[in-house]
Amino acid sequence: MKKWICLLLAAVVLALSMAALAEAVPAEATEAPAEAVEAPAERSSWLSEAFEKVGEWKWYTVAVLVALAAFALFMTVGAKRARWNARELASAAMCIAIAFALSSIRLFRAAQGGSITLVSMLPLILYSMAFGPIKGIIVGCAYGLLQLIQDPYVIHPVQLLVDYPLAFAAVSLCCLAKLTKLPARWQLLIAVPLGYFGRFAMSVLSGVVFFAEYAGEEGALLYSVGYNLSYLGPEALLCAALALVPGVYKLVDAMRKRP
């Protein structure tokens, strides 16, 4: 378990560094490389200039970085109570593999990223329901990073984190369905929209911050909500329909129970 936490924290630290450099380096530096060769003395002060630029960060960059730091703290504190066994690890690997395979079956693909897949998030929802939100967050982060290999759409380091590891980690919001006292069949049906809402919320945040230029007169928030609903909404309906199939809800107990 400690290895998972160390790797996650290392990834967060690396991402924060990338975000800092992305905000700190002036745009002219990439447009005129010849000038950098003519004035090598200026390169020695790049570190001090980078720290000076930190004060010029946009509010949303600071907000997202604070959220990432809070997430890392939550993982460090909360994961102390999580104990992984061979069954949980095997189930995690199986759910990630199935979700990855289902995500390659696209029924629709949006222009600025996102697609309707063959209920690829259902395995993540089932895993979170079986083993709890903390393990669900870790598995969601791992799956989000895996999505970067399959079909990345990245324009900024912070957008990468919001749209991939954090968006799929938010699927563990489905565990709120366990607070109800409904039968397992109906808990899973409630868990599906909750899980998709977690990812939807992160995608809307990313759209408002990083893709506002596509909104036009419509407004960034309204555009982002409509855009992300166009593919997450139909997929959530497909996933909910599959969750109603007799026996699907029993997969939660099947993963949790020891042989």
mmCIF file of C-alpha atoms in Angstrom, residues 3-95:
data_model
loop_
_atom_site.group_PDB
_atom_site.id
_atom_site.type_symbol
_atom_site.label_atom_id
_atom_site.label_comp_id
_atom_site.label_asym_id
_atom_site.label_seq_id
_atom_site.Cartn_x
_atom_site.Cartn_y
_atom_site.Cartn_z
ATOM 1 C CA LYS A 3 4.206 1.910 -2.711
ATOM 2 C CA TRP A 4 0.874 3.037 -4.183
ATOM 3 C CA ILE A 5 0.848 6.163 -2.024
ATOM 4 C CA CYS A 6 4.476 7.007 -2.814
ATOM 5 C CA LEU A 7 3.869 6.643 -6.526
ATOM 6 C CA LEU A 8 0.742 8.784 -6.333
ATOM 7 C CA LEU A 9 2.459 11.517 -4.363
ATOM 8 C CA ALA A 10 5.398 11.446 -6.765
ATOM 9 C CA ALA A 11 3.008 11.845 -9.682
ATOM 10 C CA VAL A 12 1.309 14.798 -7.981
ATOM 11 C CA VAL A 13 4.650 16.480 -7.241
ATOM 12 C CA LEU A 14 5.741 15.953 -10.846
ATOM 13 C CA ALA A 15 2.457 17.364 -12.114
ATOM 14 C CA LEU A 16 2.754 20.424 -9.870
ATOM 15 C CA SER A 17 6.239 21.040 -11.182
ATOM 16 C CA MET A 18 5.047 20.739 -14.775
ATOM 17 C CA ALA A 19 2.189 23.141 -14.100
ATOM 18 C CA ALA A 20 4.552 25.635 -12.505
ATOM 19 C CA LEU A 21 6.908 25.525 -15.462
ATOM 20 C CA ALA A 22 4.029 25.793 -17.918
ATOM 21 C CA GLU A 23 2.802 28.965 -16.198
ATOM 22 C CA ALA A 24 6.247 30.353 -15.570
ATOM 23 C CA VAL A 25 7.977 30.085 -18.938
ATOM 24 C CA PRO A 26 7.098 33.054 -21.194
ATOM 25 C CA ALA A 27 5.487 32.270 -24.545
ATOM 26 C CA GLU A 28 8.181 34.230 -26.425
ATOM 27 C CA ALA A 29 10.765 31.677 -25.327
ATOM 28 C CA THR A 30 9.347 29.080 -27.714
ATOM 29 C CA GLU A 31 8.872 31.576 -30.553
ATOM 30 C CA ALA A 32 12.425 32.919 -30.723
ATOM 31 C CA PRO A 33 14.960 30.232 -29.824
ATOM 32 C CA ALA A 34 17.707 32.103 -31.664
ATOM 33 C CA GLU A 35 17.619 34.965 -29.174
ATOM 34 C CA ALA A 36 18.188 32.516 -26.341
ATOM 35 C CA VAL A 37 21.415 31.395 -28.004
ATOM 36 C CA GLU A 38 22.598 34.975 -28.426
ATOM 37 C CA ALA A 39 22.039 35.812 -24.776
ATOM 38 C CA PRO A 40 23.149 32.785 -22.693
ATOM 39 C CA ALA A 41 23.546 34.935 -19.604
ATOM 40 C CA GLU A 42 19.785 35.305 -19.337
ATOM 41 C CA ARG A 43 19.298 31.560 -18.983
ATOM 42 C CA SER A 44 21.045 31.538 -15.631
ATOM 43 C CA SER A 45 18.176 33.494 -14.109
ATOM 44 C CA TRP A 46 15.361 31.241 -15.348
ATOM 45 C CA LEU A 47 14.745 29.854 -11.862
ATOM 46 C CA SER A 48 14.285 33.260 -10.277
ATOM 47 C CA GLU A 49 12.034 34.333 -13.145
ATOM 48 C CA ALA A 50 9.979 31.181 -12.678
ATOM 49 C CA PHE A 51 9.340 31.978 -9.018
ATOM 50 C CA GLU A 52 8.441 35.557 -9.918
ATOM 51 C CA LYS A 53 5.852 34.259 -12.367
ATOM 52 C CA VAL A 54 4.177 32.202 -9.637
ATOM 53 C CA GLY A 55 2.495 35.394 -8.440
ATOM 54 C CA GLU A 56 0.952 35.810 -11.893
ATOM 55 C CA TRP A 57 -0.849 32.455 -11.924
ATOM 56 C CA LYS A 58 -4.523 32.508 -12.805
ATOM 57 C CA TRP A 59 -6.991 31.949 -9.958
ATOM 58 C CA TYR A 60 -8.174 28.673 -11.416
ATOM 59 C CA THR A 61 -4.629 27.307 -11.581
ATOM 60 C CA VAL A 62 -4.165 28.024 -7.880
ATOM 61 C CA ALA A 63 -7.576 26.493 -7.096
ATOM 62 C CA VAL A 64 -6.815 23.288 -8.966
ATOM 63 C CA LEU A 65 -3.369 22.952 -7.381
ATOM 64 C CA VAL A 66 -4.873 23.431 -3.914
ATOM 65 C CA ALA A 67 -7.420 20.733 -4.738
ATOM 66 C CA LEU A 68 -4.612 18.418 -5.830
ATOM 67 C CA ALA A 69 -2.716 19.047 -2.603
ATOM 68 C CA ALA A 70 -5.865 18.321 -0.595
ATOM 69 C CA PHE A 71 -6.381 15.139 -2.599
ATOM 70 C CA ALA A 72 -2.814 14.003 -1.878
ATOM 71 C CA LEU A 73 -3.316 14.705 1.842
ATOM 72 C CA PHE A 74 -6.571 12.756 1.829
ATOM 73 C CA MET A 75 -4.873 9.803 0.173
ATOM 74 C CA THR A 76 -2.006 9.878 2.680
ATOM 75 C CA VAL A 77 -4.276 9.992 5.735
ATOM 76 C CA GLY A 78 -7.166 7.890 4.492
ATOM 77 C CA ALA A 79 -5.127 5.135 2.917
ATOM 78 C CA LYS A 80 -3.650 4.197 6.278
ATOM 79 C CA ARG A 81 -6.915 2.441 7.009
ATOM 80 C CA ALA A 82 -7.010 0.665 3.665
ATOM 81 C CA ARG A 83 -5.431 -2.754 3.544
ATOM 82 C CA TRP A 84 -5.035 -4.541 0.264
ATOM 83 C CA ASN A 85 -5.119 -8.282 -0.105
ATOM 84 C CA ALA A 86 -4.518 -10.479 -3.122
ATOM 85 C CA ARG A 87 -8.228 -10.666 -3.940
ATOM 86 C CA GLU A 88 -8.628 -6.879 -3.959
ATOM 87 C CA LEU A 89 -5.547 -6.397 -6.124
ATOM 88 C CA ALA A 90 -6.663 -9.107 -8.553
ATOM 89 C CA SER A 91 -10.138 -7.574 -8.752
ATOM 90 C CA ALA A 92 -8.615 -4.133 -9.345
ATOM 91 C CA ALA A 93 -6.474 -5.432 -12.208
ATOM 92 C CA MET A 94 -9.451 -7.266 -13.713
ATOM 93 C CA CYS A 95 -11.781 -4.247 -13.500
#
